[in-house]
Amino acid sequence: TVGAVAVDASGHVAAATSTGGLTGKRWGRIGDSPVIGAGTYADDRACAVSATGTGEVFIRNAAAHEIAARMRLLGETAQQAVDAVMAEVGAMGGDGGVIFAAHDGSAGFAFNTPGMFRGRADASGLHETAIY
Amino acid sequence: SPWTLAIHGGAGAMAPGMFTPEHEDACHAGLESALAAGSAVLADGGSALDAVEAAVMVLEDNPLFNAGRGSVFTFEGRNEMDAAVMDGTTRSAGAIAGLTNTKNPVRAARAVMEKSPHVLLSHEGANRFSSEMGLEQADSEWFATAERRRQWEEFKERKTGWFDADLKYG
């Protein structure tokens, strides 16, 4: 699975996710990536999220929407919200990670696996990639 | 406000030392290219939606990542791809699932958002919609890399059951 989230110069957020799914998937199995609110979500009032990992748990958790809702309703920062939702995903036996770009211009990630291919860039010149 | 972009290429059990230095470098290069594509759109004043689409298309074309070219194989040995986009300005969204021949699935997801009254289309109908929208199509061979076929063969060898939460691939 691959994904991208962004905040543009006008302060609008957007998310995109794309995946081949799981090796050996059967019966037309679909994970969280194309399920809006599970693996992909964007709301200018909060953040944009793209997720990767155990799709079934991200769906049951409505993880991407939950992150945005926690920001809107509880006033959490994006990092607080993604950390809380990833803790819940882990507690439900799911693994993987999320990236976010928030309406305040922050961007980041949270994951509970040994690695996640990821990168970040912004108008100030930040430009980094990481795997572990 | 200043623009920001974040990307991912999937999470998993990769641990330091698991990849050859060459493979690691290639993954970093792939992430760099995606960051560069999305950043160029944003630095030019473009929209967040155009930026995330541009970044994801670069990763879809890179066989190292599990999307588009380099997608993992289904039980039946096919490549069935899923994608979604969402615009935070209006909370309009588009998603597509079970796509088999659209070169860049993220573009099909965006077409669902912008050219249909729907949010999610899947399988045969999704393939037909993508063709009708004139999106670039690709033969199955484009998506099916040797490495993913090897992983599928390995998967088939393992008789531990049809679903293994410890699947190493995708």
PDB file of C-alpha atoms in Angstrom:
ATOM      1  CA  THR A   1       0.000   0.000   0.000  1.00  0.00           C
ATOM      2  CA  VAL A   2       1.131   3.523  -0.783  1.00  0.00           C
ATOM      3  CA  GLY A   3      -0.358   6.847   0.296  1.00  0.00           C
ATOM      4  CA  ALA A   4       0.057  10.586   0.376  1.00  0.00           C
ATOM      5  CA  VAL A   5      -1.487  13.404   2.437  1.00  0.00           C
ATOM      6  CA  ALA A   6      -0.985  17.132   1.972  1.00  0.00           C
ATOM      7  CA  VAL A   7      -1.900  20.593   3.143  1.00  0.00           C
ATOM      8  CA  ASP A   8      -1.627  23.197   0.386  1.00  0.00           C
ATOM      9  CA  ALA A   9      -0.814  26.895   0.593  1.00  0.00           C
ATOM     10  CA  SER A  10      -4.543  27.664   0.900  1.00  0.00           C
ATOM     11  CA  GLY A  11      -4.800  25.429   3.957  1.00  0.00           C
ATOM     12  CA  HIS A  12      -6.843  22.694   2.232  1.00  0.00           C
ATOM     13  CA  VAL A  13      -6.034  19.043   2.984  1.00  0.00           C
ATOM     14  CA  ALA A  14      -6.321  15.947   0.784  1.00  0.00           C
ATOM     15  CA  ALA A  15      -5.496  12.254   0.992  1.00  0.00           C
ATOM     16  CA  ALA A  16      -4.834   9.461  -1.490  1.00  0.00           C
ATOM     17  CA  THR A  17      -4.178   5.748  -0.941  1.00  0.00           C
ATOM     18  CA  SER A  18      -3.501   2.945  -3.432  1.00  0.00           C
ATOM     19  CA  THR A  19      -2.836  -0.729  -2.873  1.00  0.00           C
ATOM     20  CA  GLY A  20      -2.485  -4.207  -4.336  1.00  0.00           C
ATOM     21  CA  GLY A  21      -3.975  -5.629  -1.166  1.00  0.00           C
ATOM     22  CA  LEU A  22      -2.802  -8.870   0.467  1.00  0.00           C
ATOM     23  CA  THR A  23      -0.905 -11.692  -1.188  1.00  0.00           C
ATOM     24  CA  GLY A  24      -3.304 -14.592  -1.706  1.00  0.00           C
ATOM     25  CA  LYS A  25      -6.430 -12.561  -1.060  1.00  0.00           C
ATOM     26  CA  ARG A  26      -9.621 -14.413  -2.024  1.00  0.00           C
ATOM     27  CA  TRP A  27     -13.281 -13.772  -2.756  1.00  0.00           C
ATOM     28  CA  GLY A  28     -12.704 -10.191  -3.893  1.00  0.00           C
ATOM     29  CA  ARG A  29     -11.362  -9.268  -0.468  1.00  0.00           C
ATOM     30  CA  ILE A  30     -11.042  -5.518   0.016  1.00  0.00           C
ATOM     31  CA  GLY A  31      -9.141  -3.896   2.851  1.00  0.00           C
ATOM     32  CA  ASP A  32      -9.292  -0.419   4.287  1.00  0.00           C
ATOM     33  CA  SER A  33      -7.598   1.558   1.500  1.00  0.00           C
ATOM     34  CA  PRO A  34     -10.684   2.240  -0.653  1.00  0.00           C
ATOM     35  CA  VAL A  35     -13.070   2.445   2.326  1.00  0.00           C
ATOM     36  CA  ILE A  36     -13.487   6.166   2.965  1.00  0.00           C
ATOM     37  CA  GLY A  37     -13.127   6.787   6.679  1.00  0.00           C
ATOM     38  CA  ALA A  38     -11.140   3.625   7.254  1.00  0.00           C
ATOM     39  CA  GLY A  39      -7.916   3.847   5.243  1.00  0.00           C
ATOM     40  CA  THR A  40      -8.394   7.248   3.615  1.00  0.00           C
ATOM     41  CA  TYR A  41     -10.005  10.418   4.918  1.00  0.00           C
ATOM     42  CA  ALA A  42      -9.646  14.217   4.555  1.00  0.00           C
ATOM     43  CA  ASP A  43     -11.444  17.064   6.297  1.00  0.00           C
ATOM     44  CA  ASP A  44     -10.206  20.685   6.271  1.00  0.00           C
ATOM     45  CA  ARG A  45     -11.567  21.048   9.813  1.00  0.00           C
ATOM     46  CA  ALA A  46      -9.028  18.482  11.031  1.00  0.00           C
ATOM     47  CA  CYS A  47      -6.572  16.565   8.844  1.00  0.00           C
ATOM     48  CA  ALA A  48      -5.967  14.173   5.967  1.00  0.00           C
ATOM     49  CA  VAL A  49      -5.077  10.570   6.744  1.00  0.00           C
ATOM     50  CA  SER A  50      -3.783   7.601   4.736  1.00  0.00           C
ATOM     51  CA  ALA A  51      -3.369   4.237   6.443  1.00  0.00           C
ATOM     52  CA  THR A  52      -1.579   0.973   5.718  1.00  0.00           C
ATOM     53  CA  GLY A  53      -1.704  -2.359   7.528  1.00  0.00           C
ATOM     54  CA  THR A  54      -4.305  -4.865   8.698  1.00  0.00           C
ATOM     55  CA  GLY A  55      -7.182  -3.477   6.692  1.00  0.00           C
ATOM     56  CA  GLU A  56      -9.889  -5.394   8.517  1.00  0.00           C
ATOM     57  CA  VAL A  57      -8.942  -3.713  11.814  1.00  0.00           C
ATOM     58  CA  PHE A  58      -8.677  -0.252  10.284  1.00  0.00           C
ATOM     59  CA  ILE A  59     -12.195  -0.771   8.858  1.00  0.00           C
ATOM     60  CA  ARG A  60     -13.642  -1.976  12.162  1.00  0.00           C
ATOM     61  CA  ASN A  61     -12.041   1.027  13.830  1.00  0.00           C
ATOM     62  CA  ALA A  62     -13.039   3.492  11.092  1.00  0.00           C
ATOM     63  CA  ALA A  63      -9.532   4.622  11.872  1.00  0.00           C
ATOM     64  CA  ALA A  64      -8.999   7.522   9.453  1.00  0.00           C
ATOM     65  CA  HIS A  65     -12.317   9.162  10.313  1.00  0.00           C
ATOM     66  CA  GLU A  66     -11.772   8.521  14.025  1.00  0.00           C
ATOM     67  CA  ILE A  67      -8.508  10.498  13.885  1.00  0.00           C
ATOM     68  CA  ALA A  68     -10.229  13.502  12.291  1.00  0.00           C
ATOM     69  CA  ALA A  69     -13.196  13.231  14.677  1.00  0.00           C
ATOM     70  CA  ARG A  70     -10.953  13.145  17.752  1.00  0.00           C
ATOM     71  CA  MET A  71      -9.324  16.358  16.579  1.00  0.00           C
ATOM     72  CA  ARG A  72     -12.701  18.026  15.956  1.00  0.00           C
ATOM     73  CA  LEU A  73     -14.581  16.781  18.965  1.00  0.00           C
ATOM     74  CA  LEU A  74     -11.881  16.352  21.614  1.00  0.00           C
ATOM     75  CA  GLY A  75      -9.534  19.089  20.466  1.00  0.00           C
ATOM     76  CA  GLU A  76      -6.628  16.664  20.252  1.00  0.00           C
ATOM     77  CA  THR A  77      -3.634  17.504  18.066  1.00  0.00           C
ATOM     78  CA  ALA A  78      -3.203  15.328  15.008  1.00  0.00           C
ATOM     79  CA  GLN A  79      -0.290  13.481  16.636  1.00  0.00           C
ATOM     80  CA  GLN A  80      -2.314  12.804  19.784  1.00  0.00           C
ATOM     81  CA  ALA A  81      -5.215  11.533  17.708  1.00  0.00           C
ATOM     82  CA  VAL A  82      -3.126   9.210  15.492  1.00  0.00           C
ATOM     83  CA  ASP A  83      -1.262   7.834  18.501  1.00  0.00           C
ATOM     84  CA  ALA A  84      -4.553   7.086  20.289  1.00  0.00           C
ATOM     85  CA  VAL A  85      -6.131   5.413  17.247  1.00  0.00           C
ATOM     86  CA  MET A  86      -3.020   3.371  16.465  1.00  0.00           C
ATOM     87  CA  ALA A  87      -2.987   2.202  20.098  1.00  0.00           C
ATOM     88  CA  GLU A  88      -6.568   1.054  19.618  1.00  0.00           C
ATOM     89  CA  VAL A  89      -5.728  -0.649  16.321  1.00  0.00           C
ATOM     90  CA  GLY A  90      -2.926  -2.491  18.081  1.00  0.00           C
ATOM     91  CA  ALA A  91      -5.168  -3.465  20.968  1.00  0.00           C
ATOM     92  CA  MET A  92      -7.568  -4.971  18.415  1.00  0.00           C
ATOM     93  CA  GLY A  93      -4.778  -7.069  16.978  1.00  0.00           C
ATOM     94  CA  GLY A  94      -4.070  -4.857  13.991  1.00  0.00           C
ATOM     95  CA  ASP A  95      -0.703  -3.683  12.821  1.00  0.00           C
ATOM     96  CA  GLY A  96       0.470  -1.037  10.404  1.00  0.00           C
ATOM     97  CA  GLY A  97       0.600   2.752  10.412  1.00  0.00           C
ATOM     98  CA  VAL A  98      -0.881   6.051   9.349  1.00  0.00           C
ATOM     99  CA  ILE A  99       0.393   9.331   7.934  1.00  0.00           C
ATOM    100  CA  PHE A 100      -1.353  12.642   8.482  1.00  0.00           C
ATOM    101  CA  ALA A 101      -1.298  16.222   7.270  1.00  0.00           C
ATOM    102  CA  ALA A 102      -3.246  18.580   9.514  1.00  0.00           C
ATOM    103  CA  HIS A 103      -4.974  21.880   8.947  1.00  0.00           C
ATOM    104  CA  ASP A 104      -2.370  23.574  11.173  1.00  0.00           C
ATOM    105  CA  GLY A 105       0.318  22.618   8.670  1.00  0.00           C
ATOM    106  CA  SER A 106       1.793  19.792  10.727  1.00  0.00           C
ATOM    107  CA  ALA A 107       2.462  16.382   9.176  1.00  0.00           C
ATOM    108  CA  GLY A 108       3.578  13.133  10.713  1.00  0.00           C
ATOM    109  CA  PHE A 109       2.963   9.431  11.221  1.00  0.00           C
ATOM    110  CA  ALA A 110       2.430   6.691  13.747  1.00  0.00           C
ATOM    111  CA  PHE A 111       3.069   2.962  13.212  1.00  0.00           C
ATOM    112  CA  ASN A 112       3.316  -0.161  15.345  1.00  0.00           C
ATOM    113  CA  THR A 113       5.429  -2.303  13.011  1.00  0.00           C
ATOM    114  CA  PRO A 114       9.242  -2.452  12.841  1.00  0.00           C
ATOM    115  CA  GLY A 115       9.153  -0.361   9.653  1.00  0.00           C
ATOM    116  CA  MET A 116       7.137   1.889   7.398  1.00  0.00           C
ATOM    117  CA  PHE A 117       8.364   3.338   4.120  1.00  0.00           C
ATOM    118  CA  ARG A 118       7.681   7.040   4.622  1.00  0.00           C
ATOM    119  CA  GLY A 119       8.705  10.547   3.666  1.00  0.00           C
ATOM    120  CA  ARG A 120       7.946  14.156   4.472  1.00  0.00           C
ATOM    121  CA  ALA A 121       8.534  17.532   2.837  1.00  0.00           C
ATOM    122  CA  ASP A 122       7.341  21.061   3.460  1.00  0.00           C
ATOM    123  CA  ALA A 123       7.679  24.674   2.335  1.00  0.00           C
ATOM    124  CA  SER A 124      10.464  25.342   4.862  1.00  0.00           C
ATOM    125  CA  GLY A 125      12.714  22.867   3.056  1.00  0.00           C
ATOM    126  CA  LEU A 126      12.210  19.800   5.258  1.00  0.00           C
ATOM    127  CA  HIS A 127      12.786  16.760   3.017  1.00  0.00           C
ATOM    128  CA  GLU A 128      13.285  13.311   4.607  1.00  0.00           C
ATOM    129  CA  THR A 129      12.644   9.648   3.912  1.00  0.00           C
ATOM    130  CA  ALA A 130      12.872   6.712   6.333  1.00  0.00           C
ATOM    131  CA  ILE A 131      12.158   3.014   6.503  1.00  0.00           C
ATOM    132  CA  TYR A 132      12.634   1.830  10.125  1.00  0.00           C
TER     133      TYR A 132
ATOM    134  CA  SER B   1      -0.127  28.870   5.126  1.00  0.00           C
ATOM    135  CA  PRO B   2       3.006  26.813   4.425  1.00  0.00           C
ATOM    136  CA  TRP B   3       2.396  23.594   2.503  1.00  0.00           C
ATOM    137  CA  THR B   4       3.218  20.155   3.841  1.00  0.00           C
ATOM    138  CA  LEU B   5       3.342  16.691   2.268  1.00  0.00           C
ATOM    139  CA  ALA B   6       3.723  13.240   3.806  1.00  0.00           C
ATOM    140  CA  ILE B   7       3.849   9.897   1.980  1.00  0.00           C
ATOM    141  CA  HIS B   8       4.039   6.220   2.877  1.00  0.00           C
ATOM    142  CA  GLY B   9       4.961   3.103   0.972  1.00  0.00           C
ATOM    143  CA  GLY B  10       3.468   0.555   3.323  1.00  0.00           C
ATOM    144  CA  ALA B  11       4.274  -0.710   6.786  1.00  0.00           C
ATOM    145  CA  GLY B  12       5.482  -4.157   7.701  1.00  0.00           C
ATOM    146  CA  ALA B  13       7.921  -6.405   9.390  1.00  0.00           C
ATOM    147  CA  MET B  14      10.947  -5.004   7.621  1.00  0.00           C
ATOM    148  CA  ALA B  15      13.762  -4.695  10.078  1.00  0.00           C
ATOM    149  CA  PRO B  16      17.264  -3.263   9.729  1.00  0.00           C
ATOM    150  CA  GLY B  17      19.434  -5.730   7.849  1.00  0.00           C
ATOM    151  CA  MET B  18      16.510  -7.424   6.115  1.00  0.00           C
ATOM    152  CA  PHE B  19      17.114  -5.642   2.807  1.00  0.00           C
ATOM    153  CA  THR B  20      20.316  -5.391   0.816  1.00  0.00           C
ATOM    154  CA  PRO B  21      21.820  -1.897   0.877  1.00  0.00           C
ATOM    155  CA  GLU B  22      20.967  -1.647  -2.846  1.00  0.00           C
ATOM    156  CA  HIS B  23      17.303  -2.466  -2.198  1.00  0.00           C
ATOM    157  CA  GLU B  24      17.171   0.045   0.633  1.00  0.00           C
ATOM    158  CA  ASP B  25      18.688   2.719  -1.546  1.00  0.00           C
ATOM    159  CA  ALA B  26      16.171   1.932  -4.276  1.00  0.00           C
ATOM    160  CA  CYS B  27      13.291   2.275  -1.789  1.00  0.00           C
ATOM    161  CA  HIS B  28      14.621   5.617  -0.558  1.00  0.00           C
ATOM    162  CA  ALA B  29      14.994   6.762  -4.175  1.00  0.00           C
ATOM    163  CA  GLY B  30      11.388   5.758  -4.866  1.00  0.00           C
ATOM    164  CA  LEU B  31      10.148   7.708  -1.844  1.00  0.00           C
ATOM    165  CA  GLU B  32      12.303  10.686  -2.877  1.00  0.00           C
ATOM    166  CA  SER B  33      10.743  10.704  -6.363  1.00  0.00           C
ATOM    167  CA  ALA B  34       7.243  10.660  -4.918  1.00  0.00           C
ATOM    168  CA  LEU B  35       8.085  13.477  -2.492  1.00  0.00           C
ATOM    169  CA  ALA B  36       9.594  15.487  -5.343  1.00  0.00           C
ATOM    170  CA  ALA B  37       6.498  15.046  -7.533  1.00  0.00           C
ATOM    171  CA  GLY B  38       4.077  16.121  -4.798  1.00  0.00           C
ATOM    172  CA  SER B  39       6.305  18.941  -3.540  1.00  0.00           C
ATOM    173  CA  ALA B  40       6.619  20.380  -7.053  1.00  0.00           C
ATOM    174  CA  VAL B  41       2.830  20.732  -7.281  1.00  0.00           C
ATOM    175  CA  LEU B  42       2.581  22.385  -3.840  1.00  0.00           C
ATOM    176  CA  ALA B  43       5.584  24.673  -4.321  1.00  0.00           C
ATOM    177  CA  ASP B  44       3.937  25.858  -7.499  1.00  0.00           C
ATOM    178  CA  GLY B  45       0.787  26.807  -5.590  1.00  0.00           C
ATOM    179  CA  GLY B  46      -1.082  23.703  -6.651  1.00  0.00           C
ATOM    180  CA  SER B  47      -3.817  21.978  -4.687  1.00  0.00           C
ATOM    181  CA  ALA B  48      -3.324  19.344  -2.016  1.00  0.00           C
ATOM    182  CA  LEU B  49      -5.460  16.986  -4.124  1.00  0.00           C
ATOM    183  CA  ASP B  50      -3.237  17.358  -7.199  1.00  0.00           C
ATOM    184  CA  ALA B  51      -0.167  16.893  -5.007  1.00  0.00           C
ATOM    185  CA  VAL B  52      -1.289  13.644  -3.371  1.00  0.00           C
ATOM    186  CA  GLU B  53      -2.379  12.240  -6.723  1.00  0.00           C
ATOM    187  CA  ALA B  54       1.005  13.087  -8.266  1.00  0.00           C
ATOM    188  CA  ALA B  55       2.928  11.516  -5.369  1.00  0.00           C
ATOM    189  CA  VAL B  56       0.848   8.334  -5.354  1.00  0.00           C
ATOM    190  CA  MET B  57       1.139   7.904  -9.141  1.00  0.00           C
ATOM    191  CA  VAL B  58       4.948   7.866  -8.832  1.00  0.00           C
ATOM    192  CA  LEU B  59       4.716   5.084  -6.222  1.00  0.00           C
ATOM    193  CA  GLU B  60       2.134   3.185  -8.304  1.00  0.00           C
ATOM    194  CA  ASP B  61       4.592   3.117 -11.213  1.00  0.00           C
ATOM    195  CA  ASN B  62       7.441   1.924  -8.979  1.00  0.00           C
ATOM    196  CA  PRO B  63       7.475  -1.926  -8.825  1.00  0.00           C
ATOM    197  CA  LEU B  64       9.060  -1.875  -5.379  1.00  0.00           C
ATOM    198  CA  PHE B  65       5.791  -0.840  -3.758  1.00  0.00           C
ATOM    199  CA  ASN B  66       2.543  -2.756  -3.354  1.00  0.00           C
ATOM    200  CA  ALA B  67       0.340  -0.609  -5.598  1.00  0.00           C
ATOM    201  CA  GLY B  68      -0.161  -0.398  -9.350  1.00  0.00           C
ATOM    202  CA  ARG B  69       2.916  -1.968 -10.894  1.00  0.00           C
ATOM    203  CA  GLY B  70       4.342  -4.332  -8.283  1.00  0.00           C
ATOM    204  CA  SER B  71       1.001  -5.127  -6.675  1.00  0.00           C
ATOM    205  CA  VAL B  72       0.800  -8.443  -4.854  1.00  0.00           C
ATOM    206  CA  PHE B  73      -1.102 -11.416  -6.354  1.00  0.00           C
ATOM    207  CA  THR B  74      -4.531 -12.656  -5.339  1.00  0.00           C
ATOM    208  CA  PHE B  75      -5.185 -16.319  -4.511  1.00  0.00           C
ATOM    209  CA  GLU B  76      -6.030 -16.851  -8.163  1.00  0.00           C
ATOM    210  CA  GLY B  77      -2.795 -15.250  -9.326  1.00  0.00           C
ATOM    211  CA  ARG B  78      -4.230 -11.921 -10.498  1.00  0.00           C
ATOM    212  CA  ASN B  79      -3.538  -8.310  -9.585  1.00  0.00           C
ATOM    213  CA  GLU B  80      -6.618  -6.595  -8.177  1.00  0.00           C
ATOM    214  CA  MET B  81      -5.994  -3.029  -7.054  1.00  0.00           C
ATOM    215  CA  ASP B  82      -7.825  -0.605  -4.799  1.00  0.00           C
ATOM    216  CA  ALA B  83      -7.461   3.168  -4.370  1.00  0.00           C
ATOM    217  CA  ALA B  84      -9.158   6.194  -2.831  1.00  0.00           C
ATOM    218  CA  VAL B  85      -8.870   9.968  -2.807  1.00  0.00           C
ATOM    219  CA  MET B  86     -10.567  12.543  -0.626  1.00  0.00           C
ATOM    220  CA  ASP B  87     -10.647  16.345  -0.821  1.00  0.00           C
ATOM    221  CA  GLY B  88     -10.813  17.953   2.622  1.00  0.00           C
ATOM    222  CA  THR B  89     -12.227  21.196   1.178  1.00  0.00           C
ATOM    223  CA  THR B  90     -15.585  19.677   0.339  1.00  0.00           C
ATOM    224  CA  ARG B  91     -15.167  16.162   1.803  1.00  0.00           C
ATOM    225  CA  SER B  92     -15.878  14.805  -1.673  1.00  0.00           C
ATOM    226  CA  ALA B  93     -14.330  11.385  -2.119  1.00  0.00           C
ATOM    227  CA  GLY B  94     -13.804   8.688  -4.721  1.00  0.00           C
ATOM    228  CA  ALA B  95     -12.707   5.064  -4.348  1.00  0.00           C
ATOM    229  CA  ILE B  96     -12.240   2.082  -6.598  1.00  0.00           C
ATOM    230  CA  ALA B  97     -11.658  -1.589  -5.786  1.00  0.00           C
ATOM    231  CA  GLY B  98     -10.756  -4.757  -7.633  1.00  0.00           C
ATOM    232  CA  LEU B  99      -9.301  -2.866 -10.595  1.00  0.00           C
ATOM    233  CA  THR B 100      -7.229  -5.008 -12.927  1.00  0.00           C
ATOM    234  CA  ASN B 101      -6.024  -2.942 -15.906  1.00  0.00           C
ATOM    235  CA  THR B 102      -5.890   0.749 -15.026  1.00  0.00           C
ATOM    236  CA  LYS B 103      -2.257   1.870 -15.073  1.00  0.00           C
ATOM    237  CA  ASN B 104      -2.779   4.341 -12.204  1.00  0.00           C
ATOM    238  CA  PRO B 105      -5.629   3.272  -9.902  1.00  0.00           C
ATOM    239  CA  VAL B 106      -5.498   6.589  -7.998  1.00  0.00           C
ATOM    240  CA  ARG B 107      -6.630   8.343 -11.180  1.00  0.00           C
ATOM    241  CA  ALA B 108      -9.623   6.029 -11.411  1.00  0.00           C
ATOM    242  CA  ALA B 109     -10.499   6.852  -7.799  1.00  0.00           C
ATOM    243  CA  ARG B 110     -10.340  10.546  -8.638  1.00  0.00           C
ATOM    244  CA  ALA B 111     -12.512  10.004 -11.719  1.00  0.00           C
ATOM    245  CA  VAL B 112     -15.148   8.352  -9.499  1.00  0.00           C
ATOM    246  CA  MET B 113     -15.078  11.493  -7.294  1.00  0.00           C
ATOM    247  CA  GLU B 114     -15.148  14.005 -10.141  1.00  0.00           C
ATOM    248  CA  LYS B 115     -17.057  12.253 -12.960  1.00  0.00           C
ATOM    249  CA  SER B 116     -19.637  10.079 -11.238  1.00  0.00           C
ATOM    250  CA  PRO B 117     -22.302  10.614  -8.604  1.00  0.00           C
ATOM    251  CA  HIS B 118     -20.811   7.696  -6.624  1.00  0.00           C
ATOM    252  CA  VAL B 119     -18.088   7.245  -4.039  1.00  0.00           C
ATOM    253  CA  LEU B 120     -17.057   3.590  -4.447  1.00  0.00           C
ATOM    254  CA  LEU B 121     -17.076   1.371  -7.568  1.00  0.00           C
ATOM    255  CA  SER B 122     -15.644  -2.127  -7.694  1.00  0.00           C
ATOM    256  CA  HIS B 123     -14.437  -4.996  -9.898  1.00  0.00           C
ATOM    257  CA  GLU B 124     -15.898  -5.455 -13.396  1.00  0.00           C
ATOM    258  CA  GLY B 125     -17.917  -2.280 -13.252  1.00  0.00           C
ATOM    259  CA  ALA B 126     -14.910  -0.342 -12.002  1.00  0.00           C
ATOM    260  CA  ASN B 127     -12.840  -1.639 -14.926  1.00  0.00           C
ATOM    261  CA  ARG B 128     -15.578  -0.580 -17.348  1.00  0.00           C
ATOM    262  CA  PHE B 129     -15.899   2.851 -15.745  1.00  0.00           C
ATOM    263  CA  SER B 130     -12.146   3.418 -15.997  1.00  0.00           C
ATOM    264  CA  SER B 131     -12.176   2.553 -19.720  1.00  0.00           C
ATOM    265  CA  GLU B 132     -15.220   4.713 -20.361  1.00  0.00           C
ATOM    266  CA  MET B 133     -13.463   7.658 -18.658  1.00  0.00           C
ATOM    267  CA  GLY B 134     -10.555   7.201 -21.070  1.00  0.00           C
ATOM    268  CA  LEU B 135      -7.995   6.475 -18.363  1.00  0.00           C
ATOM    269  CA  GLU B 136      -4.704   4.873 -19.451  1.00  0.00           C
ATOM    270  CA  GLN B 137      -5.013   1.101 -19.413  1.00  0.00           C
ATOM    271  CA  ALA B 138      -2.193  -1.453 -19.079  1.00  0.00           C
ATOM    272  CA  ASP B 139      -1.943  -5.174 -19.748  1.00  0.00           C
ATOM    273  CA  SER B 140      -1.862  -7.501 -16.771  1.00  0.00           C
ATOM    274  CA  GLU B 141       1.843  -8.124 -17.434  1.00  0.00           C
ATOM    275  CA  TRP B 142       2.572  -4.472 -16.538  1.00  0.00           C
ATOM    276  CA  PHE B 143       1.493  -5.046 -12.958  1.00  0.00           C
ATOM    277  CA  ALA B 144       2.805  -8.595 -12.499  1.00  0.00           C
ATOM    278  CA  THR B 145       6.470  -8.397 -11.498  1.00  0.00           C
ATOM    279  CA  ALA B 146       8.701 -11.466 -11.137  1.00  0.00           C
ATOM    280  CA  GLU B 147       9.305 -10.766  -7.451  1.00  0.00           C
ATOM    281  CA  ARG B 148       5.574 -10.645  -6.628  1.00  0.00           C
ATOM    282  CA  ARG B 149       5.042 -13.844  -8.622  1.00  0.00           C
ATOM    283  CA  ARG B 150       7.835 -15.491  -6.576  1.00  0.00           C
ATOM    284  CA  GLN B 151       6.111 -14.375  -3.364  1.00  0.00           C
ATOM    285  CA  TRP B 152       2.811 -15.787  -4.655  1.00  0.00           C
ATOM    286  CA  GLU B 153       4.460 -19.101  -5.510  1.00  0.00           C
ATOM    287  CA  GLU B 154       5.942 -19.171  -1.975  1.00  0.00           C
ATOM    288  CA  PHE B 155       2.493 -18.392  -0.561  1.00  0.00           C
ATOM    289  CA  LYS B 156       0.945 -21.254  -2.500  1.00  0.00           C
ATOM    290  CA  GLU B 157       3.622 -23.619  -1.257  1.00  0.00           C
ATOM    291  CA  ARG B 158       2.654 -22.948   2.343  1.00  0.00           C
ATOM    292  CA  LYS B 159      -0.267 -25.182   3.213  1.00  0.00           C
ATOM    293  CA  THR B 160      -0.850 -23.569   6.580  1.00  0.00           C
ATOM    294  CA  GLY B 161      -4.245 -22.303   5.498  1.00  0.00           C
ATOM    295  CA  TRP B 162      -5.599 -19.701   3.187  1.00  0.00           C
ATOM    296  CA  PHE B 163      -5.130 -16.697   5.480  1.00  0.00           C
ATOM    297  CA  ASP B 164      -2.073 -16.117   7.480  1.00  0.00           C
ATOM    298  CA  ALA B 165      -1.977 -12.990   9.572  1.00  0.00           C
ATOM    299  CA  ASP B 166       1.786 -13.252   9.455  1.00  0.00           C
ATOM    300  CA  LEU B 167       1.821 -12.872   5.702  1.00  0.00           C
ATOM    301  CA  LYS B 168       5.041 -11.177   4.892  1.00  0.00           C
ATOM    302  CA  TYR B 169       3.849  -9.673   1.649  1.00  0.00           C
ATOM    303  CA  GLY B 170       1.293  -6.924   1.452  1.00  0.00           C
TER     304      GLY B 170
END
